[in-house]
Amino acid sequence: MDKNQLKPMLFSSLKGYGKNQLVKDLTSGLIVAIIALPLSIALALASGVGPEEGIYTAIIAGFVISALGGSTVQIAGPTAAFATIVAGIVAKNGMSGLATATIFAGVILIAMGFFKLGSLIRFIPFTITTGFTSGIALTIFLGQIKDFCGMTYPEGMETIETVDKVKALIAGADSFNIDAFIVGAVCLAVLLIMPKISKKIPGSLVAVLVGIAMVKLLPLEVSTIGDLYTISSSLPKFTLPDFSFASIKVALPDAFTIAVLAAIESLLSCVVADGMTGTKHRSNAELVAQGAGNVASALFGGIPATGAIARTAANIKNGGRTPVAGMVHAVVLLLVLIFLMPYAALIPMPAIAAILFQVAYNMGHWRTFVSLVKTAPKNDIIVLVLTFVLTVAFDLVVAIEFGMLAALVLFLKRMSEESYIKSWKYVNDSKETDPDSDETKKKLMEIPDYIRVYEATGPMFFGAANQIEQIYFKDMTKCLILRMRGVPAIDSTAMNSLAALYERCEKKNITLILSHVNEQPLKAMKKSGFYKTVGSQNFCSDIHAAIERANESVK
């Protein structure tokens, strides 16, 4: 492990830092801040909190994560992946419950970094990350139909879960507002057209400005952020949440979810950034920074944050190459909060919904999802669809738990199918018309009838241990050779089956010989005492030595 794995990239980046790079970082930081502004507000509203909380998160978590992070270009802030989770926590436990969960999630992330668990991200199957990402995208899309169409949910109906929101949408269909739909449709069209006109001007900013102009200049009855929320330009204040035993007990499951998702999202973003810049991130330092950023965000009124792939990519494309760009982005947002925040009250809710529609589409990876369904093995498709459905129908915790369980069970099933023990084919057992022909003898090694050879292939673990029990002997068998060159590993269950096989051999006065035992299985056999019981003389380096040993033992 690299001794610098916990060292922030900022310290390494500042060596040889020059004026040219400073100008690029300042420019990139400004552009990314302009992109992040409407997104932060939109994602905060989708998370069930006020617009200020989104800005607070981008400022505080964005600055801390850039300053302490393990990536030179990562931009952090509120992301769509957290929206439905945060909304559910706020609805159940309020902002205090969210703050407690976020702080403990930060502590978990810091611990993961210090225990050097950054590399464990590779153990989460691609089908699970694709499944829950697509599921979150669909929940965001369904959750924004209400504001896009200017609808209201019927009074008294629960709308925490996605299924409940769909029921409420159907029940409140008669509240459809054509004015809101027109504003939303125009803003969505702007978002789709702007990249074709100019890739340097953020489409989300133009969509917001167009939406404000439509509501102000045209006779349209459309709700704005100011109609639903009290806008404040005050600086974030330090607030210590409730740390009672009861609140911690309630918050821990949510904290675990936030921590896992933050780790996955941030490290995936780092991997994407590495591919774009040709650099290499420090995963453990990034986890520590994510933890510190989330703790700081929660203490100052923010919501969970993680690395944002879209904003990180924008930073790279605009010349940002050091953490300074991310820190500049946070400072620019702070200035916006102080001087321009009251104008956020003018933003129409359908414009926010249109931005989130685009976010949902971009994060959904629908082409990847469809491609996996068409081309992936059946087991992977099961995990993908299961994770997707559970994310939409229930929540991310249930989806990840059952997704990982299903992936593990199906993996073990697949491995057990790849692990087998087969008897060698003997000349006398051959289906050849002439077993004594030269061609047959060339194919099959000549060994005496009193030697029985079995060849094991694949890892011998509890899922495949029953294969050992199926080894049988003939009446003339005096020696049993178990060839293990294809067995990379063995567990205690398989060792127990081997011990039972040895006892069966002892009862029938058959010598058990093992050929070409690999390093891990040999180590396990020595540790369990099996090696000593069988005898070192009955462990041979290859099949020829094993056959020679078998002949010696019979003589």
XYZ file of C-alpha atoms in Angstrom, residues 301-498:
198
model
C -27.255 22.755 7.770
C -26.361 20.851 4.613
C -27.385 17.458 3.288
C -25.305 14.414 2.219
C -22.777 15.009 -0.544
C -20.534 12.970 -2.779
C -18.498 13.276 -5.951
C -20.639 14.457 -8.867
C -19.593 12.854 -12.166
C -21.213 15.486 -14.409
C -19.671 18.437 -12.542
C -16.315 16.670 -12.342
C -16.374 16.074 -16.101
C -17.246 19.760 -16.670
C -14.287 20.750 -14.489
C -11.916 18.597 -16.555
C -13.254 19.865 -19.888
C -12.759 23.490 -18.784
C -9.114 23.026 -17.779
C -9.346 22.297 -14.042
C -6.484 20.022 -13.063
C -5.975 20.615 -9.329
C -8.238 20.714 -6.256
C -7.990 24.513 -6.402
C -10.746 24.500 -9.069
C -13.133 22.682 -6.707
C -12.335 25.105 -3.896
C -12.907 28.091 -6.229
C -16.284 26.588 -7.231
C -17.271 26.538 -3.548
C -16.159 30.137 -2.958
C -18.111 31.373 -6.012
C -21.245 29.642 -4.704
C -20.694 31.339 -1.333
C -20.696 34.736 -3.072
C -23.855 33.772 -4.954
C -25.502 32.805 -1.661
C -24.675 36.171 -0.108
C -25.534 38.451 -3.033
C -27.896 36.648 -5.428
C -29.818 34.053 -3.385
C -33.068 36.106 -3.066
C -33.455 35.920 -6.865
C -33.816 32.138 -6.565
C -37.371 32.802 -5.366
C -38.274 33.691 -8.969
C -37.393 30.250 -10.386
C -40.540 28.356 -11.529
C -41.022 24.885 -10.114
C -41.571 23.355 -13.607
C -38.087 24.622 -14.578
C -36.625 22.775 -11.603
C -38.576 19.655 -12.600
C -37.257 19.906 -16.175
C -33.661 20.078 -14.897
C -34.258 17.003 -12.746
C -35.810 15.149 -15.679
C -32.551 15.657 -17.550
C -30.517 14.642 -14.485
C -32.597 11.465 -14.156
C -32.120 10.614 -17.817
C -28.360 11.200 -17.704
C -27.830 9.156 -14.544
C -30.143 6.332 -15.615
C -27.683 4.641 -18.020
C -30.705 3.277 -19.889
C -28.696 2.086 -22.872
C -26.382 0.157 -20.547
C -29.395 -1.268 -18.703
C -31.057 -2.464 -21.918
C -27.756 -3.838 -23.247
C -27.233 -5.867 -20.066
C -30.758 -7.273 -20.260
C -30.089 -8.359 -23.857
C -26.546 -9.688 -23.524
C -25.675 -10.498 -19.882
C -25.824 -14.024 -18.391
C -29.170 -14.941 -16.838
C -27.857 -14.671 -13.267
C -26.631 -11.118 -13.852
C -29.966 -10.115 -15.378
C -31.760 -11.414 -12.276
C -29.555 -9.288 -9.990
C -29.936 -6.226 -12.238
C -33.736 -6.362 -12.447
C -34.149 -7.303 -8.776
C -32.041 -4.340 -7.625
C -33.874 -1.984 -9.988
C -37.369 -3.106 -8.894
C -36.537 -3.043 -5.172
C -35.017 0.451 -5.465
C -38.213 1.764 -7.046
C -40.703 -0.223 -4.955
C -38.952 0.074 -1.595
C -35.645 1.874 -1.029
C -31.930 1.674 -1.653
C -31.161 -0.183 1.593
C -33.459 -3.063 0.690
C -32.212 -3.013 -2.911
C -28.508 -3.227 -1.998
C -29.090 -5.857 0.707
C -31.156 -8.183 -1.468
C -29.101 -7.381 -4.570
C -25.845 -8.360 -2.856
C -27.487 -11.450 -1.337
C -28.846 -12.539 -4.714
C -25.492 -11.840 -6.393
C -23.685 -13.893 -3.741
C -26.081 -16.839 -3.937
C -26.017 -16.889 -7.736
C -22.215 -16.548 -7.740
C -21.883 -19.517 -5.379
C -24.255 -21.505 -7.571
C -22.187 -20.641 -10.641
C -18.928 -21.540 -8.879
C -20.359 -24.844 -7.630
C -21.270 -25.700 -11.224
C -17.684 -24.938 -12.285
C -16.233 -27.113 -9.488
C -16.362 -30.847 -10.143
C -14.544 -34.124 -9.582
C -14.445 -36.661 -12.398
C -12.975 -40.113 -12.661
C -10.385 -40.758 -15.301
C -11.533 -42.819 -18.278
C -9.833 -46.201 -18.397
C -9.010 -48.327 -21.426
C -11.454 -50.995 -20.308
C -14.150 -48.346 -19.753
C -13.661 -46.807 -23.206
C -16.497 -46.863 -25.717
C -13.996 -47.416 -28.512
C -14.784 -50.497 -30.625
C -11.245 -51.737 -30.063
C -9.966 -50.766 -26.561
C -6.578 -52.316 -27.355
C -6.011 -50.168 -30.469
C -2.929 -47.976 -30.636
C -5.094 -44.844 -31.027
C -6.953 -45.545 -27.787
C -3.775 -46.275 -25.877
C -2.260 -42.981 -27.036
C -5.246 -41.068 -25.649
C -5.401 -42.898 -22.311
C -2.495 -43.309 -19.900
C -1.901 -46.957 -19.020
C -2.255 -47.599 -15.285
C -3.030 -50.808 -13.357
C -6.670 -51.663 -12.573
C -6.014 -51.450 -8.834
C -5.319 -47.684 -9.114
C -8.302 -45.355 -9.328
C -7.677 -41.733 -10.415
C -10.037 -38.810 -9.883
C -9.333 -35.275 -11.085
C -10.725 -32.255 -9.173
C -11.297 -28.926 -10.913
C -12.319 -25.556 -9.492
C -12.415 -24.227 -5.920
C -13.475 -26.848 -3.394
C -15.843 -24.969 -1.046
C -19.061 -25.712 0.813
C -21.111 -25.359 -2.375
C -19.136 -28.108 -4.095
C -18.045 -30.290 -1.150
C -20.643 -32.944 -2.001
C -18.608 -33.755 -5.121
C -16.017 -35.441 -2.887
C -18.704 -37.665 -1.360
C -19.526 -39.044 -4.834
C -16.095 -40.636 -5.288
C -16.506 -44.410 -5.424
C -14.169 -47.425 -5.577
C -14.195 -50.705 -7.422
C -13.566 -54.082 -5.777
C -10.056 -54.297 -7.202
C -9.115 -50.742 -6.095
C -6.062 -50.641 -3.839
C -5.019 -47.012 -4.335
C -7.031 -43.855 -4.907
C -5.241 -40.899 -6.479
C -6.927 -37.487 -6.191
C -5.354 -35.147 -8.704
C -5.734 -31.528 -7.502
C -3.768 -29.416 -9.952
C -6.988 -27.585 -10.939
C -8.017 -26.727 -7.354
C -6.864 -23.203 -6.410
C -8.523 -23.101 -2.972
C -10.319 -25.239 -0.430
C -12.459 -24.402 2.623
C -13.180 -26.195 5.905
C -16.350 -27.896 4.614
C -14.452 -29.476 1.724
C -11.640 -30.399 4.136
C -14.189 -32.212 6.287
C -15.369 -34.135 3.208
C -11.755 -35.039 2.392
